[in-house]
Amino acid sequence: MKLLPQFLNLIQQWRPCFADYRTHRRAVGFALSLLVCLGRRTISRAICAQQRQFQSWASDYKLFSLSRWSPRSLFDVVLKLGLGLVSKTQPVVIALDDTITRKTGHRIPKASTLRDPLSPPYHTNLVRALRFIQAVLLICPTDGIGAARAIPIAFNLAPPVPKPKKKKAAKATSTDTNDTAASNGKKMGKKTTDPEWTQYYKMRRQQGLSAQGAVLIQDIRSRLDKIADFTHRVLWVVVDASYCNRTVLSQLVERVVLIGRTRKDIQLSALPEARSGRGRRRRYGKDLATPDQMRKDDSIPWQHATIFAAGRSHRLRYKSVGPVLWRGGAQQRPLRLIIIAPLAYHAHGHRLYRHPAYLLVTDPAADVVQVLQAYFYRWEIEVDQKDEKDLLGVGQAQVWSKQAVSHQPAFHVASYAMLLLAAIQCFGLNSTSALSPLPHWRKHKPPLRLSAAQLIARLRAELELLDASDSSSRRSRSSEFPRAALEKQIGMKIPVTMRAILDSAWT
C-alpha cells in the first residue's frame, strides 16, 4: 500500500472540521506541503511548494488567522483513528509533557521569557519562546515486545501568568520625605503585602502549568466519554514530576489513573487503622519512611520484571509499596509507590537511567508490570517533540496574529499525527518492510521501525513517482502510480509536486 494515498484519505476526514470545502482543500495542501517541503517550514515556503507563489496569498494566511476552525476538532479525528489501533486488552495510555518553540519577535502574542531546557546544569539560561502542552496517545504492541508509537492528540498553547510590572518610585523634594518614603517602601514594597503580587500568586495557582495540564486531562477524559466503546475504559496518564503534585491530583476525575514520577524525599503515611470506639476517626496512619529510605531498606524485597526500552528487553528490579497516603500532594487518595532500581544501559552513545526512579500511581490495584512498561513508553513523547521541532520545524512559521500563534503549530502537529497513523495502517506498528536501502554503516544495526524522517522521505519519493507516472502516461496508457486515479479517489487535485519542492528550496 502506498503511503501518500493513505495519508490523503485520512486528511479527507477533516472535512467536517471546516465550514467551507475551499478552506478544507487549502488545509489539505498545507498539511502535505508543511511535511515534505525543504528548509524552514514557513507559510511562504509551503505556498511555493504548492506552486501558488504567483497568486494572492491572503487566503493562505487567513486560514490560520481568521478562518473559524478549532485545532481540537482536528485532534478529535486523530483520537478516534488512534483509538481504533488500541487493543481491547490494554488500557488507554497517554503521556503529557510541555515544550517550547523559540521566538525572536517581541510583539508575538503570548510569547514570554522562559527557562531554556537546554541550559547546562550549572547555569540557567533564559529564552524568549511560546510554551505548549502536548498530549500523545501511546499505541503499544499487543504482545508487549517492541517499541510504542506516540500519536499527538493535543497541542495547546500554555502561556505563563504575566508578572506585575515594577512600579516607578515617586520623586521626593526633601530629605525627610525621602527617608519616610524609603521606610514605607521597605514595609509596603514586599511581594507578600502587595495586592498585585497576591493576585499574581493566586492566578498562578489557578492558571499555571500544572493547572492547565489538569484541565487538559479532564478534556481528554470527556472526549473519550463521547466515544461509545471507550466510555467505561480507564485512562492512564503518564507524567513527569512537574505534573505529579497537589494541583493535578486534586482535580483528577473518575476513570483516570495518574502515573507520575516524584521526589525521593516526600513524606508518606500509612492508611489509618479501623477504630471501633468513640471519637474522631483518624485521616492518616503512622508516618512511613521516605522513598529513598525504602529503597535502602532490606526488609522490603526487590521484585523483577521484563520491560522493553531502548530497542531491547531489560530485566528490571523494583519495589512496590502500597497503599500509602501523601498528605502533601494527594491528601486522602490512596496511592502505590513503585521504586525502580537504576537501570543502566547504553543508547546513542550515552549511559541512561543511572539513577533510581520513584513513581506514584493513583490506583493501588493496577498491574505493576503494566505500569512500569507504560512509564518507559513515555519516552516516545520526547521522540515526538524532537521530530516536531528539529525535523518538521514546528513553530518556525512567522505568524503574529493571536489566533495564528496557537492554530498554526497545532495544525502542523495534527498533520504529523495523521502521517504516523497512515504509516501504521500501511506498514504496521514496528515494521521495516518499506525501508529504503541502508548505507553501509547502518547495515550492522538496522532500525527497528520507520522513523519520521524515513516516512517523509517516502512521501517525497511517492510524489516524485507520481510526477514521473503523470509524464509517462502521456506516452503509454498504463502507469504504476496514476495521478488521475488518486485525484479521483480523494476528490481534488494533488496540490504539491516534487519539482515545486526543489524549486522553492532556496526561498
Coordinates of C-alpha atoms in Angstrom, one line a residue:
M1 CA 0.0 0.0 0.0
K2 CA 1.2 3.5 -0.8
L3 CA 1.7 6.0 2.0
L4 CA 0.7 9.1 0.1
P5 CA -2.8 7.9 -0.9
Q6 CA -3.4 6.6 2.7
F7 CA -2.3 10.0 4.1
L8 CA -4.6 11.9 1.8
N9 CA -7.5 9.6 2.6
L10 CA -7.1 10.3 6.3
I11 CA -6.9 14.0 5.7
Q12 CA -10.3 13.9 3.9
Q13 CA -11.8 13.1 7.3
W14 CA -11.0 16.6 8.4
R15 CA -13.8 17.9 6.0
P16 CA -16.4 18.4 8.8
C17 CA -13.9 20.5 10.8
F18 CA -14.0 23.3 8.3
A19 CA -17.1 25.4 7.3
D20 CA -16.3 25.6 3.6
Y21 CA -14.9 23.0 1.2
R22 CA -12.4 25.5 -0.2
T23 CA -10.9 26.0 3.3
H24 CA -10.6 22.3 3.6
R25 CA -8.8 22.0 0.3
R26 CA -6.4 24.7 1.3
A27 CA -5.8 22.8 4.6
V28 CA -5.0 19.6 2.7
G29 CA -2.4 21.5 0.7
F30 CA -0.7 22.9 3.7
A31 CA -0.9 19.6 5.6
L32 CA 1.1 17.9 2.8
S33 CA 3.4 20.8 1.9
L34 CA 4.5 21.5 5.5
L35 CA 5.6 17.9 5.8
V36 CA 7.5 17.5 2.6
C37 CA 9.0 20.9 1.8
L38 CA 12.7 21.6 2.3
G39 CA 14.3 24.0 4.6
R40 CA 12.4 26.1 7.2
R41 CA 8.7 25.2 7.5
T42 CA 7.3 28.7 6.9
I43 CA 4.0 29.5 5.3
S44 CA 5.7 31.2 2.3
R45 CA 7.7 28.1 1.5
A46 CA 4.6 25.9 1.8
I47 CA 2.9 28.3 -0.7
C48 CA 5.8 27.8 -3.1
A49 CA 5.6 24.0 -2.7
Q50 CA 2.0 24.3 -3.9
Q51 CA 3.0 26.4 -7.0
R52 CA 0.8 29.3 -5.8
Q53 CA 3.5 31.9 -5.2
F54 CA 2.3 34.0 -8.1
Q55 CA -1.3 34.2 -6.8
S56 CA -2.8 36.1 -3.9
W57 CA -1.6 34.6 -0.7
A58 CA -4.1 36.5 1.6
S59 CA -6.4 33.4 1.8
D60 CA -3.5 31.2 2.8
Y61 CA -2.6 33.4 5.8
K62 CA -6.3 33.8 6.7
L63 CA -6.5 30.0 7.0
F64 CA -4.7 30.3 10.3
S65 CA -5.5 33.9 11.4
L66 CA -9.2 34.3 10.5
S67 CA -10.9 31.1 9.5
R68 CA -13.2 29.6 12.0
W69 CA -11.9 26.1 12.8
S70 CA -10.7 24.6 16.0
P71 CA -7.5 22.6 16.5
R72 CA -9.4 20.4 18.9
S73 CA -11.7 19.2 16.1
L74 CA -8.6 18.1 14.1
F75 CA -7.2 16.2 17.0
D76 CA -10.7 14.6 17.7
V77 CA -10.4 12.9 14.3
V78 CA -6.8 11.8 15.2
L79 CA -8.0 10.5 18.6
K80 CA -10.8 8.4 17.0
L81 CA -8.4 6.9 14.4
G82 CA -5.8 6.2 17.1
L83 CA -8.2 4.5 19.5
G84 CA -9.0 2.1 16.7
L85 CA -5.4 0.8 17.0
V86 CA -5.6 0.3 20.8
S87 CA -6.0 -3.3 21.8
K88 CA -9.1 -4.1 23.9
T89 CA -6.9 -5.9 26.5
Q90 CA -4.8 -2.8 27.2
P91 CA -5.6 0.4 29.0
V92 CA -5.8 3.7 27.1
V93 CA -2.4 5.2 27.9
I94 CA -1.5 8.8 27.2
A95 CA 1.6 10.8 28.0
L96 CA 1.7 14.5 28.9
D97 CA 4.6 17.0 28.7
D98 CA 5.3 20.6 27.9
T99 CA 7.6 22.1 25.3
I100 CA 8.7 25.5 23.9
T101 CA 9.2 26.9 20.5
R102 CA 11.7 29.7 20.3
K103 CA 10.7 33.2 19.1
T104 CA 12.6 36.4 18.5
G105 CA 9.8 38.9 18.0
H106 CA 8.8 41.0 21.0
R107 CA 5.2 41.6 19.6
I108 CA 4.2 38.0 19.2
P109 CA 1.2 37.3 21.4
K110 CA 1.7 35.0 24.4
A111 CA 5.4 34.9 23.9
S112 CA 7.4 35.4 27.1
T113 CA 10.8 34.8 28.7
L114 CA 11.1 31.2 29.8
R115 CA 13.8 28.9 31.1
D116 CA 15.8 27.3 28.4
P117 CA 15.6 23.5 28.9
L118 CA 18.9 23.1 27.1
S119 CA 20.7 25.1 29.7
P120 CA 23.8 23.5 31.3
P121 CA 23.1 22.1 34.8
Y122 CA 25.4 24.7 36.4
H123 CA 23.7 27.8 34.8
T124 CA 20.1 28.5 33.9
N125 CA 19.6 30.4 30.7
L126 CA 16.6 32.3 29.6
V127 CA 15.0 32.3 26.1
R128 CA 12.0 34.0 24.5
A129 CA 9.6 31.4 23.4
L130 CA 6.0 30.1 23.3
R131 CA 5.1 27.3 25.6
F132 CA 2.8 24.4 24.7
I133 CA 1.3 21.4 26.5
Q134 CA 1.3 18.3 24.4
A135 CA -0.6 15.0 24.9
V136 CA 0.1 11.9 22.9
L137 CA -1.7 8.6 22.6
L138 CA 0.6 5.6 23.1
I139 CA 0.0 2.8 20.6
C140 CA 1.6 -0.2 22.3
P141 CA 2.3 -3.6 20.8
T142 CA -0.2 -6.3 21.8
D143 CA 2.5 -8.7 22.9
G144 CA 4.4 -6.2 24.9
I145 CA 7.6 -6.7 22.9
G146 CA 8.6 -3.8 20.8
A147 CA 8.5 0.0 20.8
A148 CA 5.3 2.0 21.1
R149 CA 4.3 4.9 18.8
A150 CA 3.2 8.2 20.2
I151 CA 0.3 9.9 18.3
P152 CA -0.2 13.5 19.2
I153 CA -3.8 14.2 20.3
A154 CA -3.4 17.7 21.7
F155 CA -1.1 20.7 21.3
N156 CA -2.4 23.6 23.4
L157 CA -0.8 27.0 23.9
A158 CA 0.0 27.3 27.6
P159 CA 1.4 30.8 28.3
P160 CA 2.6 31.6 31.9
V161 CA 0.7 34.1 34.0
P162 CA 2.4 37.6 33.5
K163 CA 4.2 39.0 36.5
P164 CA 3.2 42.5 37.8
K165 CA 5.4 45.3 36.4
K166 CA 7.7 47.2 38.6
K167 CA 6.4 50.5 39.9
K168 CA 8.4 53.6 39.4
A169 CA 9.4 55.3 42.7
A170 CA 8.0 58.8 43.1
K171 CA 10.5 61.6 43.5
A172 CA 10.6 63.4 46.8
T173 CA 11.5 67.1 47.5
S174 CA 13.1 66.9 50.9
T175 CA 15.3 64.5 52.8
D176 CA 12.6 63.8 55.4
T177 CA 10.2 62.8 52.7
N178 CA 12.9 60.6 51.2
D179 CA 13.5 58.9 54.5
T180 CA 9.8 58.4 55.0
A181 CA 9.3 57.0 51.5
A182 CA 12.2 54.7 51.9
S183 CA 10.9 53.3 55.2
N184 CA 7.4 52.9 53.8
G185 CA 8.9 51.2 50.7
K186 CA 10.7 48.7 52.8
K187 CA 7.5 47.9 54.7
M188 CA 5.0 48.0 51.8
G189 CA 7.2 47.0 48.9
K190 CA 7.2 43.3 49.8
K191 CA 5.6 40.9 47.4
T192 CA 3.6 39.3 50.2
T193 CA 1.8 42.6 51.0
D194 CA 1.5 44.0 47.6
P195 CA -2.1 43.2 46.3
E196 CA -0.9 42.9 42.7
W197 CA 1.6 40.2 43.7
T198 CA -1.0 38.5 45.9
Q199 CA -3.3 38.3 42.9
Y200 CA -0.4 37.1 40.7
Y201 CA 0.3 34.1 43.1
K202 CA -3.4 33.3 43.2
M203 CA -3.7 33.3 39.4
R204 CA -0.5 31.2 39.1
R205 CA -2.1 28.5 41.2
Q206 CA -5.3 28.6 39.1
Q207 CA -3.8 29.1 35.6
G208 CA -0.3 27.8 36.0
L209 CA 1.3 25.0 34.0
S210 CA 0.1 22.3 36.4
A211 CA -3.5 23.7 36.4
Q212 CA -3.5 23.8 32.6
G213 CA -2.3 20.2 32.5
A214 CA -5.1 19.1 34.8
V215 CA -7.7 20.8 32.5
L216 CA -6.2 19.0 29.5
I217 CA -6.5 15.7 31.3
Q218 CA -10.2 16.4 32.1
D219 CA -10.7 17.4 28.5
I220 CA -9.3 14.2 27.1
R221 CA -11.4 12.2 29.5
S222 CA -14.5 14.0 28.3
R223 CA -13.5 13.3 24.7
L224 CA -13.2 9.6 25.5
D225 CA -16.7 9.6 27.1
K226 CA -18.2 10.7 23.8
I227 CA -16.9 7.6 22.1
A228 CA -19.2 4.6 22.6
D229 CA -16.6 1.9 23.1
F230 CA -14.4 3.9 25.5
T231 CA -16.9 5.4 27.9
H232 CA -16.0 3.0 30.6
R233 CA -12.4 2.4 29.7
V234 CA -9.9 3.6 32.3
L235 CA -7.4 6.3 31.1
W236 CA -3.8 6.1 32.2
V237 CA -1.9 9.4 32.2
V238 CA 1.9 9.1 32.4
V239 CA 3.6 12.4 33.5
D240 CA 6.9 13.6 34.9
A241 CA 7.5 15.3 38.2
S242 CA 6.2 18.7 37.2
Y243 CA 2.6 17.3 36.9
C244 CA 2.7 15.0 39.9
N245 CA 1.6 17.5 42.6
R246 CA -1.5 18.6 44.5
T247 CA -2.8 20.8 41.7
V248 CA -3.2 17.9 39.3
L249 CA -4.0 15.1 41.9
S250 CA -6.8 17.2 43.4
Q251 CA -8.5 17.7 40.0
L252 CA -8.4 14.1 38.8
V253 CA -11.8 12.9 37.6
E254 CA -13.2 9.3 37.6
R255 CA -11.7 6.6 35.4
V256 CA -8.4 8.4 35.3
V257 CA -5.2 6.9 36.7
L258 CA -2.1 9.1 37.1
I259 CA 1.3 7.6 36.9
G260 CA 3.9 10.2 37.8
R261 CA 7.5 10.5 38.9
T262 CA 8.0 12.0 42.3
R263 CA 10.8 13.2 44.6
K264 CA 12.8 10.8 46.8
D265 CA 12.1 12.8 50.0
I266 CA 8.3 13.1 50.1
Q267 CA 6.6 12.3 53.4
L268 CA 4.2 9.3 53.2
S269 CA 1.8 7.9 55.7
A270 CA 0.0 4.5 56.1
L271 CA -3.7 4.1 55.9
P272 CA -5.5 4.8 59.2
E273 CA -6.4 1.8 61.4
A274 CA -10.1 1.0 61.8
R275 CA -11.4 2.4 65.1
S276 CA -14.5 1.0 66.8
G277 CA -14.7 3.2 69.8
R278 CA -15.9 6.7 70.2
G279 CA -14.0 9.7 69.0
R280 CA -13.0 11.3 65.7
R281 CA -11.7 8.9 63.0
R282 CA -8.0 9.5 62.1
R283 CA -7.4 10.6 58.5
Y284 CA -3.8 9.3 58.3
G285 CA -1.9 6.4 59.8
K286 CA 1.6 6.3 61.1
D287 CA 4.4 8.1 59.2
L288 CA 6.4 5.9 56.8
A289 CA 9.9 6.2 55.6
T290 CA 10.8 8.4 52.6
P291 CA 11.0 6.6 49.2
D292 CA 14.8 6.9 49.2
Q293 CA 14.9 5.2 52.7
M294 CA 12.6 2.5 51.5
R295 CA 14.9 1.8 48.6
K296 CA 17.8 1.2 51.1
D297 CA 15.6 -0.9 53.4
D298 CA 16.5 -4.5 53.0
S299 CA 13.3 -5.7 54.7
I300 CA 11.3 -4.7 51.6
P301 CA 12.2 -7.3 48.9
W302 CA 13.2 -6.5 45.4
Q303 CA 11.0 -7.9 42.6
H304 CA 11.8 -8.4 39.0
A305 CA 10.1 -7.6 35.7
T306 CA 10.9 -7.6 32.0
I307 CA 10.3 -4.3 30.2
F308 CA 11.1 -3.0 26.7
A309 CA 13.2 0.1 26.4
A310 CA 15.9 1.5 24.1
G311 CA 15.4 -1.1 21.4
R312 CA 15.6 -4.3 23.5
S313 CA 14.1 -6.0 26.6
H314 CA 15.6 -5.4 30.0
R315 CA 15.5 -7.1 33.4
L316 CA 14.2 -4.6 35.9
R317 CA 14.4 -4.5 39.7
Y318 CA 11.6 -2.7 41.6
K319 CA 9.9 -2.4 44.9
S320 CA 6.2 -1.9 45.3
V321 CA 4.7 -0.4 48.5
G322 CA 1.1 0.4 49.0
P323 CA -1.4 1.6 49.6
V324 CA 0.1 4.7 51.1
L325 CA -1.1 8.3 51.6
W326 CA 0.7 11.5 50.6
R327 CA -0.9 14.2 52.7
G328 CA 1.2 17.0 51.0
G329 CA 0.1 16.0 47.5
A330 CA -2.8 13.6 47.2
Q331 CA -4.2 14.0 50.7
Q332 CA -6.5 11.1 51.4
R333 CA -6.3 9.5 48.0
P334 CA -4.6 6.0 48.3
L335 CA -1.5 5.6 46.2
R336 CA 1.0 3.0 45.3
L337 CA 4.7 3.7 45.4
I338 CA 7.0 2.0 42.9
I339 CA 10.7 2.2 43.4
I340 CA 12.8 1.5 40.3
A341 CA 16.4 0.5 40.7
P342 CA 18.9 2.2 38.4
L343 CA 18.7 0.6 35.0
A344 CA 22.0 1.4 33.3
Y345 CA 22.1 0.8 29.5
H346 CA 23.8 2.4 26.6
A347 CA 21.8 4.1 23.8
H348 CA 23.1 6.6 21.2
G349 CA 26.5 6.6 22.9
H350 CA 25.1 7.7 26.3
R351 CA 24.6 5.8 29.6
L352 CA 20.9 6.3 30.5
Y353 CA 18.9 5.7 33.7
R354 CA 21.8 5.8 36.0
H355 CA 19.7 7.0 39.0
P356 CA 16.7 5.3 40.7
A357 CA 13.2 6.5 39.9
Y358 CA 10.2 6.8 42.2
L359 CA 6.7 6.5 40.8
L360 CA 3.3 7.2 42.3
V361 CA 0.2 5.5 41.0
T362 CA -3.3 6.7 41.9
D363 CA -4.7 3.2 41.5
P364 CA -3.1 0.8 44.1
A365 CA -4.7 -2.2 42.4
A366 CA -3.2 -1.5 39.0
D367 CA -0.9 -4.1 37.4
V368 CA 2.6 -3.0 38.4
V369 CA 4.3 -4.6 35.4
Q370 CA 2.0 -2.8 33.0
V371 CA 2.6 0.5 34.9
L372 CA 6.3 0.1 34.6
Q373 CA 6.1 -0.6 30.8
A374 CA 3.8 2.4 30.4
Y375 CA 6.2 4.6 32.2
F376 CA 9.1 3.6 30.0
Y377 CA 6.9 4.1 26.9
R378 CA 6.6 7.7 27.9
W379 CA 10.0 8.3 26.2
E380 CA 8.1 8.3 22.9
I381 CA 6.7 11.8 23.6
E382 CA 10.3 13.1 23.8
V383 CA 10.9 11.5 20.4
D384 CA 7.8 13.2 19.0
Q385 CA 8.9 16.6 20.3
K386 CA 12.4 16.2 18.9
D387 CA 11.0 15.3 15.5
E388 CA 8.4 18.1 15.6
K389 CA 11.0 20.9 16.3
D390 CA 14.2 19.6 14.6
L391 CA 12.8 17.7 11.6
L392 CA 9.3 19.3 10.9
G393 CA 10.1 22.8 12.1
V394 CA 7.0 23.3 14.3
G395 CA 7.0 26.9 15.4
Q396 CA 9.2 28.2 12.5
A397 CA 6.2 29.8 10.7
Q398 CA 6.4 33.6 11.1
V399 CA 2.9 34.5 12.3
W400 CA 1.9 37.3 14.6
S401 CA -1.9 37.0 14.8
K402 CA -3.3 36.0 18.1
Q403 CA -5.2 33.1 16.5
A404 CA -2.5 32.0 14.2
V405 CA 0.1 31.8 17.0
S406 CA -1.9 28.9 18.6
H407 CA -3.6 27.4 15.5
Q408 CA -0.6 27.1 13.1
P409 CA 1.6 25.0 15.3
A410 CA -1.3 22.8 16.4
F411 CA -2.3 22.3 12.7
H412 CA 1.3 21.3 11.9
V413 CA 1.4 18.7 14.8
A414 CA -2.0 17.3 13.7
S415 CA -0.6 16.8 10.2
Y416 CA 2.3 14.9 11.7
A417 CA -0.1 12.8 13.7
M418 CA -2.0 11.9 10.5
L419 CA 1.3 10.8 8.9
L420 CA 2.0 8.5 11.8
L421 CA -1.4 7.0 11.6
A422 CA -1.1 6.5 7.9
A423 CA 2.2 4.7 8.4
I424 CA 0.8 2.3 11.0
Q425 CA -2.2 1.5 8.7
C426 CA 0.1 0.9 5.7
F427 CA 3.2 -0.9 7.2
G428 CA 2.3 -1.8 10.8
L429 CA 3.5 -0.6 14.1
N430 CA 7.1 -1.8 14.1
S431 CA 7.6 -2.9 10.5
T432 CA 10.6 -2.0 8.3
S433 CA 9.2 -3.6 5.1
A434 CA 9.0 -0.2 3.4
L435 CA 12.6 0.8 4.4
S436 CA 14.8 2.1 1.6
P437 CA 18.3 0.6 1.1
L438 CA 20.5 1.5 4.1
P439 CA 24.0 2.9 3.9
H440 CA 26.9 0.5 4.7
W441 CA 27.4 2.0 8.1
R442 CA 23.8 1.2 9.1
K443 CA 23.6 -2.4 8.0
H444 CA 25.2 -3.8 11.1
K445 CA 22.5 -2.1 13.2
P446 CA 19.3 -1.6 11.2
P447 CA 16.4 0.5 12.6
L448 CA 13.6 -1.4 14.3
R449 CA 10.9 0.8 12.8
L450 CA 10.3 3.6 10.3
S451 CA 11.4 6.9 11.7
A452 CA 9.6 10.2 10.9
A453 CA 12.5 11.2 8.6
Q454 CA 12.1 8.0 6.6
L455 CA 8.3 8.5 6.4
I456 CA 8.8 12.0 5.0
A457 CA 11.4 10.6 2.5
R458 CA 8.8 8.0 1.5
L459 CA 6.2 10.8 0.8
R460 CA 8.7 12.7 -1.3
A461 CA 9.6 9.5 -3.3
E462 CA 6.0 8.8 -4.0
L463 CA 5.4 12.4 -5.1
E464 CA 8.3 12.0 -7.5
L465 CA 6.9 8.7 -8.7
L466 CA 3.5 10.5 -9.2
D467 CA 5.1 13.1 -11.3
A468 CA 7.0 10.5 -13.3
S469 CA 3.9 8.4 -13.9
D470 CA 2.0 11.5 -14.9
S471 CA 4.5 12.3 -17.7
S472 CA 4.8 8.7 -18.8
S473 CA 1.0 8.3 -19.0
R474 CA 1.0 10.7 -22.0
R475 CA 3.1 8.2 -23.9
S476 CA 1.6 5.0 -22.6
R477 CA -1.9 4.5 -21.2
S478 CA -0.6 2.4 -18.2
S479 CA 1.4 3.6 -15.3
E480 CA 2.3 2.2 -11.8
F481 CA 1.1 5.2 -9.8
P482 CA -1.6 7.2 -11.9
R483 CA -2.3 10.7 -10.8
A484 CA -5.8 10.8 -12.2
A485 CA -6.9 7.7 -10.2
L486 CA -5.6 9.2 -7.0
E487 CA -7.2 12.6 -7.6
K488 CA -10.5 10.9 -8.3
Q489 CA -10.2 9.0 -5.1
I490 CA -9.6 12.0 -2.9
G491 CA -11.9 14.3 -4.9
M492 CA -9.3 17.1 -5.5
K493 CA -6.0 17.7 -7.3
I494 CA -2.7 16.8 -5.7
P495 CA -1.5 20.3 -4.6
V496 CA 2.2 19.6 -4.2
T497 CA 4.8 18.4 -6.8
M498 CA 8.4 17.4 -6.2
R499 CA 9.5 19.9 -8.9
A500 CA 7.9 22.7 -6.9
I501 CA 9.6 21.5 -3.7
L502 CA 13.0 21.6 -5.2
D503 CA 12.4 24.9 -6.9
S504 CA 11.3 26.5 -3.6
A505 CA 14.2 25.1 -1.5
W506 CA 16.1 28.4 -1.9
T507 CA 13.3 30.7 -0.6

